[in-house]
PDB file of C-alpha atoms in Angstrom:
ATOM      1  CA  UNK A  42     -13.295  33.965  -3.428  1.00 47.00           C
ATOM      2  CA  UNK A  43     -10.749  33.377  -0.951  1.00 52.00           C
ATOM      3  CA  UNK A  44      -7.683  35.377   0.146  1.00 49.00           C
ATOM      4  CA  UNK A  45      -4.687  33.784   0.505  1.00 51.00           C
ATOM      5  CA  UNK A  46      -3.892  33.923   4.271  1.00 50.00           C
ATOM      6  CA  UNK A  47      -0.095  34.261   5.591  1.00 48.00           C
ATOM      7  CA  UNK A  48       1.965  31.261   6.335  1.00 48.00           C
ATOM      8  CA  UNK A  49       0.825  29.952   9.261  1.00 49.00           C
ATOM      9  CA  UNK A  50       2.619  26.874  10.566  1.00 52.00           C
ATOM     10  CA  UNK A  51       0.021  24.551  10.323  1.00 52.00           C
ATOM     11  CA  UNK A  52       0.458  24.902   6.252  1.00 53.00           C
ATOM     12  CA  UNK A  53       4.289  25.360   6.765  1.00 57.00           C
ATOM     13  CA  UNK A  54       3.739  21.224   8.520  1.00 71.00           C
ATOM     14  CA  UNK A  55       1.539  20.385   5.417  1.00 75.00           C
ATOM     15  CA  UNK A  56       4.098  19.418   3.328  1.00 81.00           C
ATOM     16  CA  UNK A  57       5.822  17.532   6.513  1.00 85.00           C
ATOM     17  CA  UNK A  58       2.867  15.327   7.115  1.00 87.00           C
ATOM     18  CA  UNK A  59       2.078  14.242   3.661  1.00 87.00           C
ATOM     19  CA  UNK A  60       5.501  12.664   3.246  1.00 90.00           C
ATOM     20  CA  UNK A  61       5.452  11.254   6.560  1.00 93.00           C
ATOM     21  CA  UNK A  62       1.998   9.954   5.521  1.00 93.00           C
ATOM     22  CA  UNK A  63       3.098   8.529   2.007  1.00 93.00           C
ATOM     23  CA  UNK A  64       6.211   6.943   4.085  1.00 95.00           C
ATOM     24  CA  UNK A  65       4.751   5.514   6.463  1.00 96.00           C
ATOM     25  CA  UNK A  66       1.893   3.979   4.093  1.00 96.00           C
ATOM     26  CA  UNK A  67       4.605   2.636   1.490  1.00 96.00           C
ATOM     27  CA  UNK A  68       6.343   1.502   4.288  1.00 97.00           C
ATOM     28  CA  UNK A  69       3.503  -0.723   5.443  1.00 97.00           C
ATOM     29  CA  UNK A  70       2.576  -1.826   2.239  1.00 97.00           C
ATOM     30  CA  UNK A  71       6.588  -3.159   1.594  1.00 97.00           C
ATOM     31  CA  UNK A  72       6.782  -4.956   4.865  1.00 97.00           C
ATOM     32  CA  UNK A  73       3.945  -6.754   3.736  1.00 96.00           C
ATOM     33  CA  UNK A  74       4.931  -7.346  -0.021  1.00 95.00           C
ATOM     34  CA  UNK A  75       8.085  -8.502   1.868  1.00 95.00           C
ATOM     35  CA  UNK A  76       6.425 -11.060   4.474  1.00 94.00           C
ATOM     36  CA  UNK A  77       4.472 -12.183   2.108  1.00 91.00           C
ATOM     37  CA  UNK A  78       6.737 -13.156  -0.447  1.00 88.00           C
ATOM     38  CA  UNK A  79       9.693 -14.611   2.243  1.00 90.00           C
ATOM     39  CA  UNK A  80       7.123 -16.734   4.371  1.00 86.00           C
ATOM     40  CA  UNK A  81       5.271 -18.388   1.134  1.00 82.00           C
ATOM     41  CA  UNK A  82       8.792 -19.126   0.017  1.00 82.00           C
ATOM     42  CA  UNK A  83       9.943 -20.053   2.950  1.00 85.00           C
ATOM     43  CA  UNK A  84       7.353 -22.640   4.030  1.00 82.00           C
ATOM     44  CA  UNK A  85       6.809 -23.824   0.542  1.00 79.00           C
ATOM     45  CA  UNK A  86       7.993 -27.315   2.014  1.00 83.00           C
ATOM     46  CA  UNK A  87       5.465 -27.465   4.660  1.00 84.00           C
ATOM     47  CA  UNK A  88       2.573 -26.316   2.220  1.00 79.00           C
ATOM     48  CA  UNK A  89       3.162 -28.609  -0.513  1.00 82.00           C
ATOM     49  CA  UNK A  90       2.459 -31.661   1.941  1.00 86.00           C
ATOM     50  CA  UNK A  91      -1.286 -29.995   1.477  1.00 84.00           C
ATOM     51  CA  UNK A  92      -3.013 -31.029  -1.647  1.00 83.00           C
ATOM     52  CA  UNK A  93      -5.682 -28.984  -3.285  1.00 76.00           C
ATOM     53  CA  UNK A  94      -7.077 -30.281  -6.531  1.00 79.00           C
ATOM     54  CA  UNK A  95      -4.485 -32.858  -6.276  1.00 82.00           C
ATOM     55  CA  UNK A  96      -2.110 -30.170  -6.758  1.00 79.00           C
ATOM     56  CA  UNK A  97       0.201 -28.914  -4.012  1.00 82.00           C
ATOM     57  CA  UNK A  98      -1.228 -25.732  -2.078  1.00 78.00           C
ATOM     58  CA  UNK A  99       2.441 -24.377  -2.347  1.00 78.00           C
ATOM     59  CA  UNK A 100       2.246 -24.639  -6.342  1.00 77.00           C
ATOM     60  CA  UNK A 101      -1.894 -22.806  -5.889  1.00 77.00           C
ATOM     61  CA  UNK A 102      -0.133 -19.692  -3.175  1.00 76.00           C
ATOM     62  CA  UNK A 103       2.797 -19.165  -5.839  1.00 75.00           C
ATOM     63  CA  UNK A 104       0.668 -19.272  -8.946  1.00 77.00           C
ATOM     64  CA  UNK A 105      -2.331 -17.304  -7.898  1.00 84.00           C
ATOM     65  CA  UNK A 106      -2.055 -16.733  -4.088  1.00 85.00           C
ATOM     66  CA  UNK A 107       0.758 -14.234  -4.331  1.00 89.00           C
ATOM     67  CA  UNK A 108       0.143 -12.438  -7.200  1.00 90.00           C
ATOM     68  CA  UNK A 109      -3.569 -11.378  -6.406  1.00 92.00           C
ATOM     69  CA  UNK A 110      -1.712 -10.604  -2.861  1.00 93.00           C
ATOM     70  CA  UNK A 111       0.422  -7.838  -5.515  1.00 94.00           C
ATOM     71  CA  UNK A 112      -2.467  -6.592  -6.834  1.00 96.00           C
ATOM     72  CA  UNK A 113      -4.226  -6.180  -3.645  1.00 97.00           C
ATOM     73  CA  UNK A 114      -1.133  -4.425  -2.521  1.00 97.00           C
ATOM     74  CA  UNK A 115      -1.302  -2.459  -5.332  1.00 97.00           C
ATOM     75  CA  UNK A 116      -4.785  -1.054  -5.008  1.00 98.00           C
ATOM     76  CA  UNK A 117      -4.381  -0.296  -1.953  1.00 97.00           C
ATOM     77  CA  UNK A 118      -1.473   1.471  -2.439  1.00 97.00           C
ATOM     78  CA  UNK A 119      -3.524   3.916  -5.014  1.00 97.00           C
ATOM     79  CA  UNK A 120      -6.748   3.964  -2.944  1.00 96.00           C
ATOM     80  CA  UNK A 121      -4.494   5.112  -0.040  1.00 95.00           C
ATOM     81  CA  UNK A 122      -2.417   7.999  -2.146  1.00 94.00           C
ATOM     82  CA  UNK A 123      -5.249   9.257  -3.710  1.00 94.00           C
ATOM     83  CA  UNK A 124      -7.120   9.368   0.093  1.00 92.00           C
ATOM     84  CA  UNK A 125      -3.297  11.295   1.016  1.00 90.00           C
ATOM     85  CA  UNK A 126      -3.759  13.708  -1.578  1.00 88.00           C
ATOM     86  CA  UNK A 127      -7.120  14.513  -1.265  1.00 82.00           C
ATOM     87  CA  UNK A 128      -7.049  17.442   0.819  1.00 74.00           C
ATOM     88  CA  UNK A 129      -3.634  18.941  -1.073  1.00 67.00           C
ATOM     89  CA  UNK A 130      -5.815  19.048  -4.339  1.00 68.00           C
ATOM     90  CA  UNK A 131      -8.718  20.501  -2.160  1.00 64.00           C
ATOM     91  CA  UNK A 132      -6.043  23.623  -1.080  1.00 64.00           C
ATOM     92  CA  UNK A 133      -4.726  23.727  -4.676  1.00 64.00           C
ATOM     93  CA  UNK A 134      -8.225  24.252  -5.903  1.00 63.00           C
ATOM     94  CA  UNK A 135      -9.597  26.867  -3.555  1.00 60.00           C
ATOM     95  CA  UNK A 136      -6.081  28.838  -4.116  1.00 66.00           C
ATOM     96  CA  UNK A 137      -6.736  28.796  -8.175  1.00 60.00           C
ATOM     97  CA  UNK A 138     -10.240  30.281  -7.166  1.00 59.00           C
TER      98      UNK A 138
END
């Protein structure tokens, strides 16, 4: 069993570098839902001159291009919280002890 030791201010910071972790992850992962989303739009022109399956490749990176992109962002997004929280449940669980 352990004791619970004084604050210290490497646990007072705890708090201070989780949010700056979740931050600066959802950050990341908006700039990229972002760039993703304005530069398909944006050269939708351009990519429809491609065909694939006679189809245009514009029509194939709206359809299914972007949304897998989503739910790529999307996993990564939980993989990456649930790697953030790890050692916060790891503290709450040796406290309960």
């Amino acid at each position: 069993m352990k004791t619970p030791s004084t604050s210290t201010p490497e646990t007072k910071s705890a708090p201070h570098h989780y949010w700056r972790r979740t931050k600066r992850l959802t950050t990341a992962l908006l700039l990229c839902w972002g760039l993703l989303s304005f530069f398909s739009l944006f050269f939708a022109r351009e990519l429809s001159e491609w065909h694939f399956f006679s189809w245009p490749l514009s029509f194939y990176l709206a359809a299914q291009g972007l949304t897998l992109s989503y739910v790529l962002i999307l996993a990564i997004y939980s993989i990456g919280m649930r790697w953030i929280q790890r050692p916060r449940q790891d503290d709450k669980n040796d406290k309960d002890e």
